[in-house]
Each structure stands twice: as C-alpha cells, then as structure tokens.
Coordinates of C-alpha atoms in Angstrom, one line a residue:
X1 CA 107.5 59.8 91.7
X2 CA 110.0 62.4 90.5
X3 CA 108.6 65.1 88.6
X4 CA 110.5 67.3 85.8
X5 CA 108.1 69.4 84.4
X6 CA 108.0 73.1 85.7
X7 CA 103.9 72.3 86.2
X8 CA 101.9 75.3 88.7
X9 CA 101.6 73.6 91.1
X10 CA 98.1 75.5 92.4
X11 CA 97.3 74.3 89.2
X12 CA 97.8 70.5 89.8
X13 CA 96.8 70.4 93.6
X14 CA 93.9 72.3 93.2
X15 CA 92.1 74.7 95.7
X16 CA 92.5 73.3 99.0
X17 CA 94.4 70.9 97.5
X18 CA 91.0 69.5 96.3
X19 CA 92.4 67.6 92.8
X20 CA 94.9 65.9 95.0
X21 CA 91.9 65.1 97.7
X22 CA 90.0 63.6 95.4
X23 CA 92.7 61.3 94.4
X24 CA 93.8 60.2 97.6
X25 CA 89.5 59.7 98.4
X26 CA 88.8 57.4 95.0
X27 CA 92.4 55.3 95.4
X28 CA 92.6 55.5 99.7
X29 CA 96.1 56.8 99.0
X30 CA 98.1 59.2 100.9
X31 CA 99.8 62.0 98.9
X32 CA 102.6 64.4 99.7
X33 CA 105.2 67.0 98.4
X34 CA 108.8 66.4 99.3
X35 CA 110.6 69.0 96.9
X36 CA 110.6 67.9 93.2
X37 CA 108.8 64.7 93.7
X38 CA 105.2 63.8 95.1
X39 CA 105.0 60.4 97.2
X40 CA 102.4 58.1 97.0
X41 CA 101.5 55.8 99.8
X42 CA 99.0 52.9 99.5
X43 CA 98.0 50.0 98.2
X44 CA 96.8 51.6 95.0
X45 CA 100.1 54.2 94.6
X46 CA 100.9 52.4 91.4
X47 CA 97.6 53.6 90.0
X48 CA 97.1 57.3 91.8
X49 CA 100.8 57.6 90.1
X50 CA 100.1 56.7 86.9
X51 CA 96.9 59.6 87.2
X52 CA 99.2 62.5 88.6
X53 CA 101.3 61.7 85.4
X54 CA 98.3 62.6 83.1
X55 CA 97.3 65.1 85.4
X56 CA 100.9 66.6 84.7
X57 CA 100.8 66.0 81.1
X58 CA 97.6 67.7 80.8
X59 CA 98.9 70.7 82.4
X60 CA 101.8 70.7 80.1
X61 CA 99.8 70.9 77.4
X62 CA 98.5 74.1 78.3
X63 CA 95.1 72.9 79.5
X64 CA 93.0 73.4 83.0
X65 CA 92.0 70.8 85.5
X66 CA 88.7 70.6 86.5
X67 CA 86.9 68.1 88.4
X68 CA 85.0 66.3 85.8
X69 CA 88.1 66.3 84.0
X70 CA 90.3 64.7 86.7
X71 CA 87.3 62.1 87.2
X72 CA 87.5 60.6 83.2
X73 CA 91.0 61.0 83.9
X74 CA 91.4 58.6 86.6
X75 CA 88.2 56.3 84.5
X76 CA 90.2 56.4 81.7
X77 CA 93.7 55.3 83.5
X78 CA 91.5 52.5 85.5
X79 CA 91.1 50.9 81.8
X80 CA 94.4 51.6 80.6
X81 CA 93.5 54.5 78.5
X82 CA 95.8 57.4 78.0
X83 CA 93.9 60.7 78.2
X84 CA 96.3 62.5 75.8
X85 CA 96.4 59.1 73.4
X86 CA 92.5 59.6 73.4
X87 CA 93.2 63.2 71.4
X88 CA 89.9 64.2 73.0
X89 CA 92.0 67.5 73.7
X90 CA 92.7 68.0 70.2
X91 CA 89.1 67.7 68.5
X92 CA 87.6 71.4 68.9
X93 CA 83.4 71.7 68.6
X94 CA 82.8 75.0 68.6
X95 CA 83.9 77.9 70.9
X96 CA 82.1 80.0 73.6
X97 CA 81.8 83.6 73.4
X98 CA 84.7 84.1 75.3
X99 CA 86.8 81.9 73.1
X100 CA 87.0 78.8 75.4
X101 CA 86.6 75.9 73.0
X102 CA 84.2 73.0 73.5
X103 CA 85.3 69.7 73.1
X104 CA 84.1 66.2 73.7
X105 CA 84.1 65.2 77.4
X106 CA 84.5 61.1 76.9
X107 CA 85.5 59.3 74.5
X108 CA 82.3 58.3 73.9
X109 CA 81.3 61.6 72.8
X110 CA 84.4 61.9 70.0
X111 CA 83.5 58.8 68.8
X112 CA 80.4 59.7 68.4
X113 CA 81.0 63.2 66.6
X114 CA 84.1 61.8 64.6
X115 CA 81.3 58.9 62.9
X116 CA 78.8 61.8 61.7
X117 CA 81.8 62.5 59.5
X118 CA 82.4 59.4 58.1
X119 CA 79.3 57.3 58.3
X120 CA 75.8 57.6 56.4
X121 CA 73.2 56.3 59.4
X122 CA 74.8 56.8 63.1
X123 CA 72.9 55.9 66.4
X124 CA 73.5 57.8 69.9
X125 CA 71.5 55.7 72.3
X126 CA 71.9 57.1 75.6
X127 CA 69.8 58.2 78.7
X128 CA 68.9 61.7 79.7
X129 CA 71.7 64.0 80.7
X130 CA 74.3 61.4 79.0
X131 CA 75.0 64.9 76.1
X132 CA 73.2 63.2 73.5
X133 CA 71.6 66.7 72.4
X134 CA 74.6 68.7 73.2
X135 CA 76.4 66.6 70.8
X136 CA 73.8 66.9 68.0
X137 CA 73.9 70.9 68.3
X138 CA 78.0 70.7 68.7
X139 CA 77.9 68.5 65.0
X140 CA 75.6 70.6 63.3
X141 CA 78.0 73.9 64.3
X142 CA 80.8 71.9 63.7
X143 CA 79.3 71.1 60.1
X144 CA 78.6 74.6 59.3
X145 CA 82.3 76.1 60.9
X146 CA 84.5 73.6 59.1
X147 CA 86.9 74.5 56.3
X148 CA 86.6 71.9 54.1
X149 CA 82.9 71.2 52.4
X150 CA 81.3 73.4 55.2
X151 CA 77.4 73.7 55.5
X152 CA 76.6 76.9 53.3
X153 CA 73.1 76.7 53.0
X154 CA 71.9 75.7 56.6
X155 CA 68.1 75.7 55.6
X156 CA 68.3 73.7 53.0
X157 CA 71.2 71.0 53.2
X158 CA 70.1 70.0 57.4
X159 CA 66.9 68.6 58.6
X160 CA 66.0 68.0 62.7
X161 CA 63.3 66.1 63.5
X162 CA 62.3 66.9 67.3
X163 CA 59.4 64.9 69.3
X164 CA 57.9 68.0 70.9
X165 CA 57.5 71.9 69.5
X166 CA 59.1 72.7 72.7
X167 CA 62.2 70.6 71.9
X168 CA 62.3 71.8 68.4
X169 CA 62.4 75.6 70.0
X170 CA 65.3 74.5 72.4
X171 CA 67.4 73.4 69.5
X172 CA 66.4 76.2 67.5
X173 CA 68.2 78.4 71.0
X174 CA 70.7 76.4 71.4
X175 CA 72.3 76.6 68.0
X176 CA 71.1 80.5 68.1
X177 CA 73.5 80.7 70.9
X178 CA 76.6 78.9 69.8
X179 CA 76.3 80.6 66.5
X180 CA 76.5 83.9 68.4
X181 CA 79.1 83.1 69.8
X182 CA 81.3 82.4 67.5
X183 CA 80.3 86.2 65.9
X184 CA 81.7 87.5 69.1
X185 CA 84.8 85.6 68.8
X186 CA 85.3 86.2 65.6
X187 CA 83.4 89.1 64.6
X188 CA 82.6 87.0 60.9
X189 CA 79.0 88.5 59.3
X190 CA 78.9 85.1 58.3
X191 CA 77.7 83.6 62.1
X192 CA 75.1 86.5 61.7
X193 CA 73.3 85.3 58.8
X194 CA 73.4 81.8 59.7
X195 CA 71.4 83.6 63.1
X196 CA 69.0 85.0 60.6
X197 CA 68.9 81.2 58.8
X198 CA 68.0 79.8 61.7
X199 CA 64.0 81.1 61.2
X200 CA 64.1 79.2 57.9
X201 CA 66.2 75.9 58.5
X202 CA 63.9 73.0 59.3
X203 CA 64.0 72.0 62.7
X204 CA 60.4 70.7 63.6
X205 CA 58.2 67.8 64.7
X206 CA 58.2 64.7 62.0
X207 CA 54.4 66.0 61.2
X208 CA 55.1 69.6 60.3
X209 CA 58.3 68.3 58.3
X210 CA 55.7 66.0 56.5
X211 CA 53.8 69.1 56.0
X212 CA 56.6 70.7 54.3
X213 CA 56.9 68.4 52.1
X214 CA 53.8 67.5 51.1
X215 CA 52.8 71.3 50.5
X216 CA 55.7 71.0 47.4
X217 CA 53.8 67.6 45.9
X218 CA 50.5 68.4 45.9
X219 CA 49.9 67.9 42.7
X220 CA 50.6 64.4 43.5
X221 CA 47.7 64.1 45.6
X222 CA 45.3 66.0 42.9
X223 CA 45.4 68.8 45.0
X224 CA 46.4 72.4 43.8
X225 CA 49.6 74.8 44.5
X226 CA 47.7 76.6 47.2
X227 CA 46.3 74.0 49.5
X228 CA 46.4 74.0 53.0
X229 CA 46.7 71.9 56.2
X230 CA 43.6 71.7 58.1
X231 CA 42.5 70.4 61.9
X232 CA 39.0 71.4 61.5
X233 CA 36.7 68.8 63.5
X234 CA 32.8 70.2 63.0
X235 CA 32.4 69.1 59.8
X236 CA 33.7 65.8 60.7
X237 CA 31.8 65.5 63.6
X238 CA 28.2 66.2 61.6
X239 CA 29.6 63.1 59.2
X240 CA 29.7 60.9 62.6
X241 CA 26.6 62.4 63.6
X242 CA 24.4 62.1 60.6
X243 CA 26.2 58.0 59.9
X244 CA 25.3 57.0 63.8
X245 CA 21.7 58.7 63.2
X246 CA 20.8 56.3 59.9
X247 CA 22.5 53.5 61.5
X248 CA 20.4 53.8 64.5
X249 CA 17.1 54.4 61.9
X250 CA 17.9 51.0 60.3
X251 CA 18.2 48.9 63.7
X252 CA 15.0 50.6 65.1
X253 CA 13.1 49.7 62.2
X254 CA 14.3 45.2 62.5
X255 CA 14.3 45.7 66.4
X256 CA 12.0 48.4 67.9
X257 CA 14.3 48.2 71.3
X258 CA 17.4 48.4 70.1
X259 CA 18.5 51.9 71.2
X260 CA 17.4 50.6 74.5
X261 CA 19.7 47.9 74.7
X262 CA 22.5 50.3 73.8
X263 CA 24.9 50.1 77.1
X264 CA 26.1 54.1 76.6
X265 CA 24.0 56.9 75.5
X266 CA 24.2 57.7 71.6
X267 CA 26.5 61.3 71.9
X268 CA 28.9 58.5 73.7
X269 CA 29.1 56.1 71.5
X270 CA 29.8 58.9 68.9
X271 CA 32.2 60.3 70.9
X272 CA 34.0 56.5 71.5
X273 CA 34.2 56.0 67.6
X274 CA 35.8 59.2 66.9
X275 CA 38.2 58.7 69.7
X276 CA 39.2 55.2 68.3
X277 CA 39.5 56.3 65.1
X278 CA 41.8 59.3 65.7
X279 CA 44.0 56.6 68.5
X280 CA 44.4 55.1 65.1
X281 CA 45.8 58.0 63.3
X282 CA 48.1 58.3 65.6
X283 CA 49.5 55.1 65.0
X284 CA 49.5 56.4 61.5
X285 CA 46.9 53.4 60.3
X286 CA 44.8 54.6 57.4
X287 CA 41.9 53.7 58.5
X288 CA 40.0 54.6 54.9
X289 CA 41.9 51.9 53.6
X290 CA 40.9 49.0 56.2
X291 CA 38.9 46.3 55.6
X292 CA 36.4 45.4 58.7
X293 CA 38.5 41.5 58.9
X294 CA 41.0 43.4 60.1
X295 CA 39.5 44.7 63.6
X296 CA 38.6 41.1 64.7
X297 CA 36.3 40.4 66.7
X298 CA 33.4 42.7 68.9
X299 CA 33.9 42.7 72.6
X300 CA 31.1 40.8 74.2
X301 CA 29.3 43.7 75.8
X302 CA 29.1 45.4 72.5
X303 CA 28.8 43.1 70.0
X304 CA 27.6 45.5 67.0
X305 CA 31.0 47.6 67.8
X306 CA 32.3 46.3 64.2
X307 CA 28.9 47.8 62.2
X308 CA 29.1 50.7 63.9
X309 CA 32.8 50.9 62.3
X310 CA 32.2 49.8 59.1
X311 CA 28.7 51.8 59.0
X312 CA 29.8 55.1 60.9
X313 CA 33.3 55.7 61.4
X314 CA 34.6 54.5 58.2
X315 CA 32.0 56.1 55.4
X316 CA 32.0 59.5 57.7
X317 CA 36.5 59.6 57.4
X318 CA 35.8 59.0 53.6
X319 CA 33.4 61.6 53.0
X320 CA 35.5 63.6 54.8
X321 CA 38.3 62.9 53.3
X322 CA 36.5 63.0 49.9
X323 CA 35.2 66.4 51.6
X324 CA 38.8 67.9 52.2
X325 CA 40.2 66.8 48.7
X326 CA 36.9 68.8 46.9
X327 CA 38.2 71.8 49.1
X328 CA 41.9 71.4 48.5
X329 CA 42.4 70.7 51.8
X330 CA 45.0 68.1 53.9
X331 CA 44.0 66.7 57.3
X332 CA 46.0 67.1 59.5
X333 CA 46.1 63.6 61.3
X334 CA 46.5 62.2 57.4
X335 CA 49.8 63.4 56.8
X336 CA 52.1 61.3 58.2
X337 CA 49.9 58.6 55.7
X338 CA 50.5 60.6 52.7
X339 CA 53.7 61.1 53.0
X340 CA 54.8 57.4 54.1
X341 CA 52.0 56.9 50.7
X342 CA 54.4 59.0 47.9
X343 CA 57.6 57.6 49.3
X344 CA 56.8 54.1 49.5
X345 CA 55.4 54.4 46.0
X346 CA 58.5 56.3 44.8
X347 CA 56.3 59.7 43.8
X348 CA 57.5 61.8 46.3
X349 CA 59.5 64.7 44.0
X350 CA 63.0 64.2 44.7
X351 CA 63.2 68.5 43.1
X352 CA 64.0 70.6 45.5
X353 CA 65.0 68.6 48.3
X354 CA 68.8 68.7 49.0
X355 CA 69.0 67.6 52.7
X356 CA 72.5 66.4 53.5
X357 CA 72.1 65.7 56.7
X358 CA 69.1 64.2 59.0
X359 CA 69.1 65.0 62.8
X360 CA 66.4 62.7 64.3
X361 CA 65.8 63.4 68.0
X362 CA 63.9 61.4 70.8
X363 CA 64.3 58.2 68.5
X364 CA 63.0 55.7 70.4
X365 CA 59.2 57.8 70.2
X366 CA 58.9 57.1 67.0
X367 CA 56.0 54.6 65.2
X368 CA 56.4 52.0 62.4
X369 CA 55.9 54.2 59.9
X370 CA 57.5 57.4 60.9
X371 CA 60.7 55.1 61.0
X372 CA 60.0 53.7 57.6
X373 CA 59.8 57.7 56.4
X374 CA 62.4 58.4 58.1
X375 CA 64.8 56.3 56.0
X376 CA 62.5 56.8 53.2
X377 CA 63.8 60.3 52.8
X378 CA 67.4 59.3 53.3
X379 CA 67.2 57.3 50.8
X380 CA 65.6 59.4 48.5
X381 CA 67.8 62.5 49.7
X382 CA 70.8 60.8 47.9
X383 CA 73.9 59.0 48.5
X384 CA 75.2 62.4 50.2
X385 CA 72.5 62.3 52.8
X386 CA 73.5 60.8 56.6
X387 CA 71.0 60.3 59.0
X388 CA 71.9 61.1 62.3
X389 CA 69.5 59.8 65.6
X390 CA 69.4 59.7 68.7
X391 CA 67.3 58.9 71.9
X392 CA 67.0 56.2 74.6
X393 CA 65.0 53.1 74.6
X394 CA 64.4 53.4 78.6
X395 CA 62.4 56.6 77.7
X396 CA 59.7 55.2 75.5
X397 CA 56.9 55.7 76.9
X398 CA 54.5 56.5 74.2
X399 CA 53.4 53.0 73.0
X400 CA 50.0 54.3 72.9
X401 CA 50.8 56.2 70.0
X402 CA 52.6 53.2 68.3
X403 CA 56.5 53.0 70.3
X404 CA 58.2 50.5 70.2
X405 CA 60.9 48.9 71.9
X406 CA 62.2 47.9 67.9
X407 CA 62.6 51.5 66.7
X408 CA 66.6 51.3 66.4
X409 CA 66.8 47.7 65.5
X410 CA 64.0 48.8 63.0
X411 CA 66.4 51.0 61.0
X412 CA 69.3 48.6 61.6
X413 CA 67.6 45.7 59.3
X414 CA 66.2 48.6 56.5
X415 CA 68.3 47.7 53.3
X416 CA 70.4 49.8 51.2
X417 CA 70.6 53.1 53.7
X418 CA 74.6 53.2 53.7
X419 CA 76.8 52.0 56.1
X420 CA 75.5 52.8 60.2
X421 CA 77.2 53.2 63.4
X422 CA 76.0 52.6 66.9
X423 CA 77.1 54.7 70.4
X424 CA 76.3 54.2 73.5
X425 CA 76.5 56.9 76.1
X426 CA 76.2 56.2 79.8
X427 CA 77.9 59.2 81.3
X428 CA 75.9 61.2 83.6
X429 CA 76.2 64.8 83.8
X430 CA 73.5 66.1 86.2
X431 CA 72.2 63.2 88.1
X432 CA 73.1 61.9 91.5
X433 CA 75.2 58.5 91.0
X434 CA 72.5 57.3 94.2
X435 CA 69.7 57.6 92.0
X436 CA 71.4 55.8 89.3
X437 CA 72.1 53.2 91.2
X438 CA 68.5 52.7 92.0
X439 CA 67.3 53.0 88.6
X440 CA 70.4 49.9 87.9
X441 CA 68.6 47.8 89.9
X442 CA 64.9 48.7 88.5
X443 CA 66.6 48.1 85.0
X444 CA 68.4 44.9 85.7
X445 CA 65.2 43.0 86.9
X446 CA 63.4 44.5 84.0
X447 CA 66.0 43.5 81.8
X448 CA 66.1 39.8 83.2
X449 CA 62.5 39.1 82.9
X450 CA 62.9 40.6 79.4
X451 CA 61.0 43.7 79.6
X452 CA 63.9 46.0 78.6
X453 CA 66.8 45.3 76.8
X454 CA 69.6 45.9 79.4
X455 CA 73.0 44.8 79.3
X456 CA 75.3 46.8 82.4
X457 CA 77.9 46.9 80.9
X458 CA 76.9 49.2 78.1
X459 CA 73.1 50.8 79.3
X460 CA 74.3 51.1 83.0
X461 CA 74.3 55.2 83.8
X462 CA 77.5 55.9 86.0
X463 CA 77.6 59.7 87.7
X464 CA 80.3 61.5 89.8
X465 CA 77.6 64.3 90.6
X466 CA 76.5 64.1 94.5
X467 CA 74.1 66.3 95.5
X468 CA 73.4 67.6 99.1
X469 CA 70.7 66.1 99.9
X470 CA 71.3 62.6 102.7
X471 CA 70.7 59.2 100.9
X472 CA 67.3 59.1 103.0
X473 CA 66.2 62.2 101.3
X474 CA 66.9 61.2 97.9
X475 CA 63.8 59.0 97.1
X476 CA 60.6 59.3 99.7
X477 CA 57.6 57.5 100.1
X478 CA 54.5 58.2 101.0
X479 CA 51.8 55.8 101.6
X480 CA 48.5 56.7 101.8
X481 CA 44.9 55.3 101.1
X482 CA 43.7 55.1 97.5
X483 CA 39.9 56.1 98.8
X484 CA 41.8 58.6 101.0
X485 CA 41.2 61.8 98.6
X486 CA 41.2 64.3 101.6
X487 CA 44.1 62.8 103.1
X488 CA 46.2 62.1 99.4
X489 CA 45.9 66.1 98.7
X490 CA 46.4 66.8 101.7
X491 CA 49.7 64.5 102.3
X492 CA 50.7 65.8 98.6
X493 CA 50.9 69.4 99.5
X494 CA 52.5 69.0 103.0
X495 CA 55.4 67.3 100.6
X496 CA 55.6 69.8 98.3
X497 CA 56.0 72.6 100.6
X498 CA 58.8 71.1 102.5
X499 CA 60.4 71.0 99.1
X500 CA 59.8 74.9 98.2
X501 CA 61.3 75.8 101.8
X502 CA 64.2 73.3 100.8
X503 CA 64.5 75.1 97.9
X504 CA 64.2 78.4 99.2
X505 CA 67.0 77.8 102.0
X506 CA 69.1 76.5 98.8
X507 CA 68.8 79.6 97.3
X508 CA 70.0 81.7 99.7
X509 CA 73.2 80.3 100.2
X510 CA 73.9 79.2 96.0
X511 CA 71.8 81.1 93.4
X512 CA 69.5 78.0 92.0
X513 CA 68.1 78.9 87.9
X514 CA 64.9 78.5 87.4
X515 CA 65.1 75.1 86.7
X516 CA 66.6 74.3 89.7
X517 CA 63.9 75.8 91.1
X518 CA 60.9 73.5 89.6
X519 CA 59.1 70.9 91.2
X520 CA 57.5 68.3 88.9
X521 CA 54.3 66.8 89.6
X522 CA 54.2 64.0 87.2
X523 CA 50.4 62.4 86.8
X524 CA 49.6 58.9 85.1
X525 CA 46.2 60.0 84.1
X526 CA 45.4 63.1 82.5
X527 CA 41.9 63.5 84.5
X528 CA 43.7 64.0 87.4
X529 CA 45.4 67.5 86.3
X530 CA 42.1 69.5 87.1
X531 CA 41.4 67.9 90.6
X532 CA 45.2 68.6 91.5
X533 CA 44.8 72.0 89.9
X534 CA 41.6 72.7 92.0
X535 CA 43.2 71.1 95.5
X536 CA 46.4 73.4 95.1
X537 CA 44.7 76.6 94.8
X538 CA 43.1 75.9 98.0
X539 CA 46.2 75.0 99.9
X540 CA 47.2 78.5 97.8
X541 CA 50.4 76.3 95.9
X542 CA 50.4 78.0 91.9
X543 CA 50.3 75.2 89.5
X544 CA 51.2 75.6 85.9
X545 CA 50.6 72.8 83.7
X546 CA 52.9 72.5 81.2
X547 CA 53.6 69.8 77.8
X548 CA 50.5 68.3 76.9
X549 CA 49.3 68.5 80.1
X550 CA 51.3 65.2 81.8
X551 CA 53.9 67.9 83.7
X552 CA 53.3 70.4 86.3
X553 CA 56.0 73.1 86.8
X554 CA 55.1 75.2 90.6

C-alpha cells in the first residue's frame, strides 16, 4: 500500500514498533517500510491494510494511537465499520483537567449516550467493567456542560438511585472530580458551584430517596410537617414479647403441656417471627395489610406457625405501627410501602418535584415494587422526565430480598412511560479475556438449561486485557475436607499469603493502587466472617470486613 499522507511515523509504528506488532500478531501478517509505502504480506494483508488506512486516517485527524484504540480499530474493520464513519472521535463527554477530552470508546457507548438525549426510558445492560457507570457520570456532566437547555439546577432537575451508600458516595466523587476539572480547564465559577451542588443533589439508595419524598407528603399520611424516620426496635420487640407471652397464656390454659411441646425455646421463636417479618419488609410486602390465607400452609414440625402470625407478629406490627403514627414517626422498613402506597393511588404531591432526569444504578437489584416506584415517579415527574438504568442481570444476586431475573423486562411492559431504548455492553476494560472465557462457558450452560438468559452474541464479555499471571494461575483450586476446619484455615491462609508476596513482588517492579492491592475473601454465609476473622489473627493476616459484611478487603 502507497501512503500520501505526511503521517509521524513514530506515531503510527508505535514504541518498538508495538502498534505495527500488534497487527502483524492479531492478522499473522508481516509488515515492512520500503520508502513511501508499507507492504503487507499474508494471507490476511487485505484486512491488516485496510486497518493501517484507519490507523492513518486517525492520525490525520490530529488524534493519538493507543492500544485500546488500535484494538476497536481492527474490531471495528473486521465488521466493516469505519472508525471515522462511527464519529465516535467527534462526540466530546467531558474533559480532564488537563484538557484531554473524554469520549466514547465503542460504539456501544455513543449509542448509548446519544439515546439519553433523545429517548424518555433507556436501558444499559452490561457486566462489570463494560463502562456502564462511567457512562452514567459522563451523561450527567455532559447534561449540565451543554449549551443548549443545560442542567442549571443539578439538585433539583437529576435524581440517582444507587444500590449501596458506598456506591452512592463513589458517584457523588466521581462527578466531584470531572466537575473540577472542567474549573481547571476553564477556570468558569460555574463548575465550582455545581462542586458545592453536589452536597444537595440527590444521589442516594431508592429508601432514603423514598425518605425524601415522603418527608414533603406527610400530611398525606396524617402525619405532621416535622416527623421523622425512625429504626428504633425495643419498643417493637416488647409488642412481640408481650403478644408471644398471651398467646402462650391461652394455649397453657386448653393444653397444660403445650410450651413443652414447643420444638425451640420461646426467646427463639420470638426472635424467628421478627426475623420473618422484617425478610418480608424487605421484599417490600406490607405485612399489616395481609390476610393469614395468604401464608398457606404450617410446615409440619410447627403446625401452629400460622397463629403465632396472625396472633403475634401481625397485632404487634400494627400496634406499632399505630404506635409510630401517635408519635409522628415513619419506620424505616415501611417506606418503600408508603411510597409505592401515594403513587399507586395518585396522592403523592406532584409540588415541588421537578426531576428531569432519573439515573437508576445496579438495576437488576431491584424488587417488584421498587420497579413499579420507579416508573411511578417518571411518570408522575412529567413528560420532560427520562429515566435512565442500568445494571446486569448476571449480577443479581439478591433474590432474597425480592430480585428478580424480570426487573428490565418489568419496565419494558409498564404502559404509558415514553418511548425506551435498550444497549448492551460487552466490552471489557479491566478483566483478563481468560477469565471471560471461562465465565462464557459457565454462562452458556446456564443459559441452555434456562437459568440465565444468555444469548453470545449480545451478553458474551470480550477483553483485550492480559494480565501476567500464566493461564494455570489464573483460577486455582483447592480441595479440602468440609469436616477439615484445621486444615480449611489452615490451606486458606497458606493461599492468601502467596498472594500478598505476589503482590508485593508486583509492586516493586509497577506501582500497584490500593486496589490493586486487595484480596477479596468472599463468604456465602455471613456466620462464617467471625470464625475467618478469629483464624486470621492467629496466622497474624489483618482482615477488614467491609459492605454488609459479605467482603473482606486484607
């Protein structure tokens, strides 16, 4: 091929010639230099031609090569794509502090941003490290940076809804971050008072955004201006206590040895109610408003489990909750109830609520009726109001708390919410392609016993990023005895420590961040935190347990 642009040609071969290497590597061509032109030998020189065009082309624009860059590149040309033709060059997110701007990285991504613009619901269903959040903090700078109809009042026209407090602080950084950026590029007040909005806008957990709202209507709920949110148990508690207590009087008095037939002691059984019921506030089931049909029938071992319900666990929630109301008080657990209550019905105040856009994180976490508030509010909101999630069905993994595998197909069949569009990321930014290829192979049997839906040509992850470890390092396995405890510790430890020495050796020769530097200990159980705590102070390894208690960060 004959080449007429006055290119650098550093620029195009790369350090060490590495762009051209990694050509010649992915298409097993050869490539050389013979004046003006480049020549191209192989089997595949048609297509390694047709990628040192764009290559070229890119340069002539004025932009940088990069590996990732040269890797969509030759994706992109494999499907026929142009890269320029994509204009993914020419839609700018935001810029850096030093003025480099961000832009999307696949075409996936523009998609996905341009539709935020244009469409009232849009879905980004994609895997971890696919840029699913770093497109959601992009769009909201993007929103509040444009010139035309720009986001002026960040606190009260956008609304994120994290899964975690710890996520809803990240995004809270994140947009911190790009927003000081731009004041050091630009040196606009304006980026400094949207820095100072940040402390006001709403970017929470879908309960304390329930809060919020509910504290503005409670008058609907005949409570006053000045109630509060409460998570106070005693009182509670004493309701189970005293309820349990009369219904134990009354079964004593027909059958003298009925406490001795119980098959726990009584604190336990008080203790198993209140756990049930609050299992069912988390699945946002208003349990005052049950009727005892609807909890079937008792399991065999304790077949008065359904009066103990209807004689303890329900009369002590409404006298508490009668209890709470006298009080002016909200319980906590209730308000994803009362909220989902006032929209459903319609008396939700519309006043005061201006939201134009609706972030949802984490998506696939979400329970019947958090999705049904969800696009309650979007509707309410007003015709100007998009709705904007996000999150990954492979990731669901709280069906305790109500999950589903339905959550986006959910939203898709709720009526008269605008217009929705779906995309699908599977670009992997930080994870070795090896272990994607594993998890492809987990995914595909689930997906063809129908466990998952997986299709690989849109939910399979693909990954230039190779780590240094060998492909026998990459996923270990160590078998050990179940009735082994000694030995389990024992073997856990040795692992772990060969890890901190890898990562120690690491460190020395390429300076790691702290995350780089964690090892996860993830548990199924949460009983077993305090034994694995306990063993690791004796083999002297510092555990910290971190989110809810299910992570360990050494």
């Amino acid at each position: 091929m004959v080449v007429n642009s006055q290119f650098d040609r550093a620029s195009l071969f790369g350090n060490l010639d590495s762009n051209v290497r990694l050509i010649e590597n992915h298409f097993g061509v050869e490539i050389t230099e013979r004046g003006s032109e480049l020549v191209v030998r192989g089997e595949h020189a048609d297509e390694a031609e047709r990628v040192l065009s764009e290559l070229i082309r890119v340069l002539d624009a004025g932009e940088k090569l990069d590996t990732q860059k040269i890797n969509y590149i030759i994706d992109l040309t494999e499907k026929g794509i142009s890269y320029q033709e994509s204009s993914l060059n020419k839609d700018i997110l935001c810029f850096t502090h030093m003025g480099k701007p961000i832009r999307p990285k696949t075409i996936g991504q523009k998609s996905y941003a341009d539709s935020i613009r244009r469409k009232d619901v849009v879905f980004g269903i994609g895997p971890a490290g696919t840029g699913k959040t770093y497109s959601m903090v992009s769009r909201v700078a993007y929103l509040c940076n444009r010139t035309a109809d720009a986001v002026v009042d960040i606190s009260g026209e956008i609304v994120m809804i994290t899964f975690t407090n710890d996520a809803a602080d990240n995004m809270k950084s994140r947009l911190k971050r790009m927003f000081m950026n731009y004041f050091i590029l630009t040196s606009n007040e304006k980026y400094m008072h949207l820095i100072e909005d940040m402390n006001q806008i709403q970017i929470s957990t879908i309960h304390k955004f329930a809060i919020s709202l509910l504290q503005k209507d409670c008058l609907r709920m005949g409570l006053g201006y000045d109630s509060q949110i409460t998570s106070e148990t005693y009182n509670r508690k004493q309701l189970y206590h005293s309820y349990l207590n009369v219904y134990l009087d009354e079964k004593n008095e027909s059958n003298p040895n009925f406490v001795h037939q119980l098959t726990m002691p009584t604190y336990k059984i008080e203790e198993l109610l209140i756990t049930f019921c609050d299992k069912l506030y988390d699945r946002s089931v208003d349990i005052k408003n049950i009727s005892i049909e609807k909890f079937g029938n008792p399991i065999a071992s304790m077949p008065y489990f359904n009066e103990l319900i209807e004689q303890v666990m329900l009369k002590a929630e409404k006298d508490y909750a009668n209890q709470l109301k006298k009080n002016n008080l909200i319980g906590l657990r209730e308000c994803m109830i009362q909220i989902h209550n006032l929209i459903d019905s319609g008396k939700l105040m519309k006043q005061g609520h201006n939201y134009k856009y609706v972030f949802v994180d984490e998506f696939q976490d979400t329970d019947d009726v958090q999705i049904e508030t969800i696009t309650g509010l979007q509707k309410m909101f007003g015709d100007q109001c998009r709705l904007f999630v996000v999150g990954d069905l492979k990731q669901s993994i709280y069906r305790f708390r109500g999950a589903s595998l339905s959550a986006f197909t959910k939203v898709l069949n709720t009526k008269n919410i605008g217009e929705w569009e779906e995309h699908s990321l599977n670009r992997n930014y930080r994870t070795d392609r090896r272990l994607l290829d594993c998890f492809h192979y987990i995914f595909s049997d689930m997906g063809n016993e129908k466990l998952l839906p997986y299709e690989e040509e849109k939910d399979r992850l693909r990954s230039r990023v190779k780590k240094e470890y060998e492909d026998d390092e990459m996923i270990e396995k160590i078998d050990i005895h179940s009735k082994k405890k000694e030995g389990f510790y024992d073997d856990l430890f040795k692992a772990v420590k060969v890890q901190i020495e890898k990562l120690k050796r690491l460190n020395r020769t390429q300076k790691l961040s702290p995350e780089e530097q964690t090892i996860a200990i993830l548990v199924r159980y949460n009983w077993q935190i305090s034994n694995i705590v306990k063993e690791a102070e004796k083999a002297d390894i510092n555990i910290k347990v971190t989110e809810g208690g299910d992570l360990y960060r050494i």
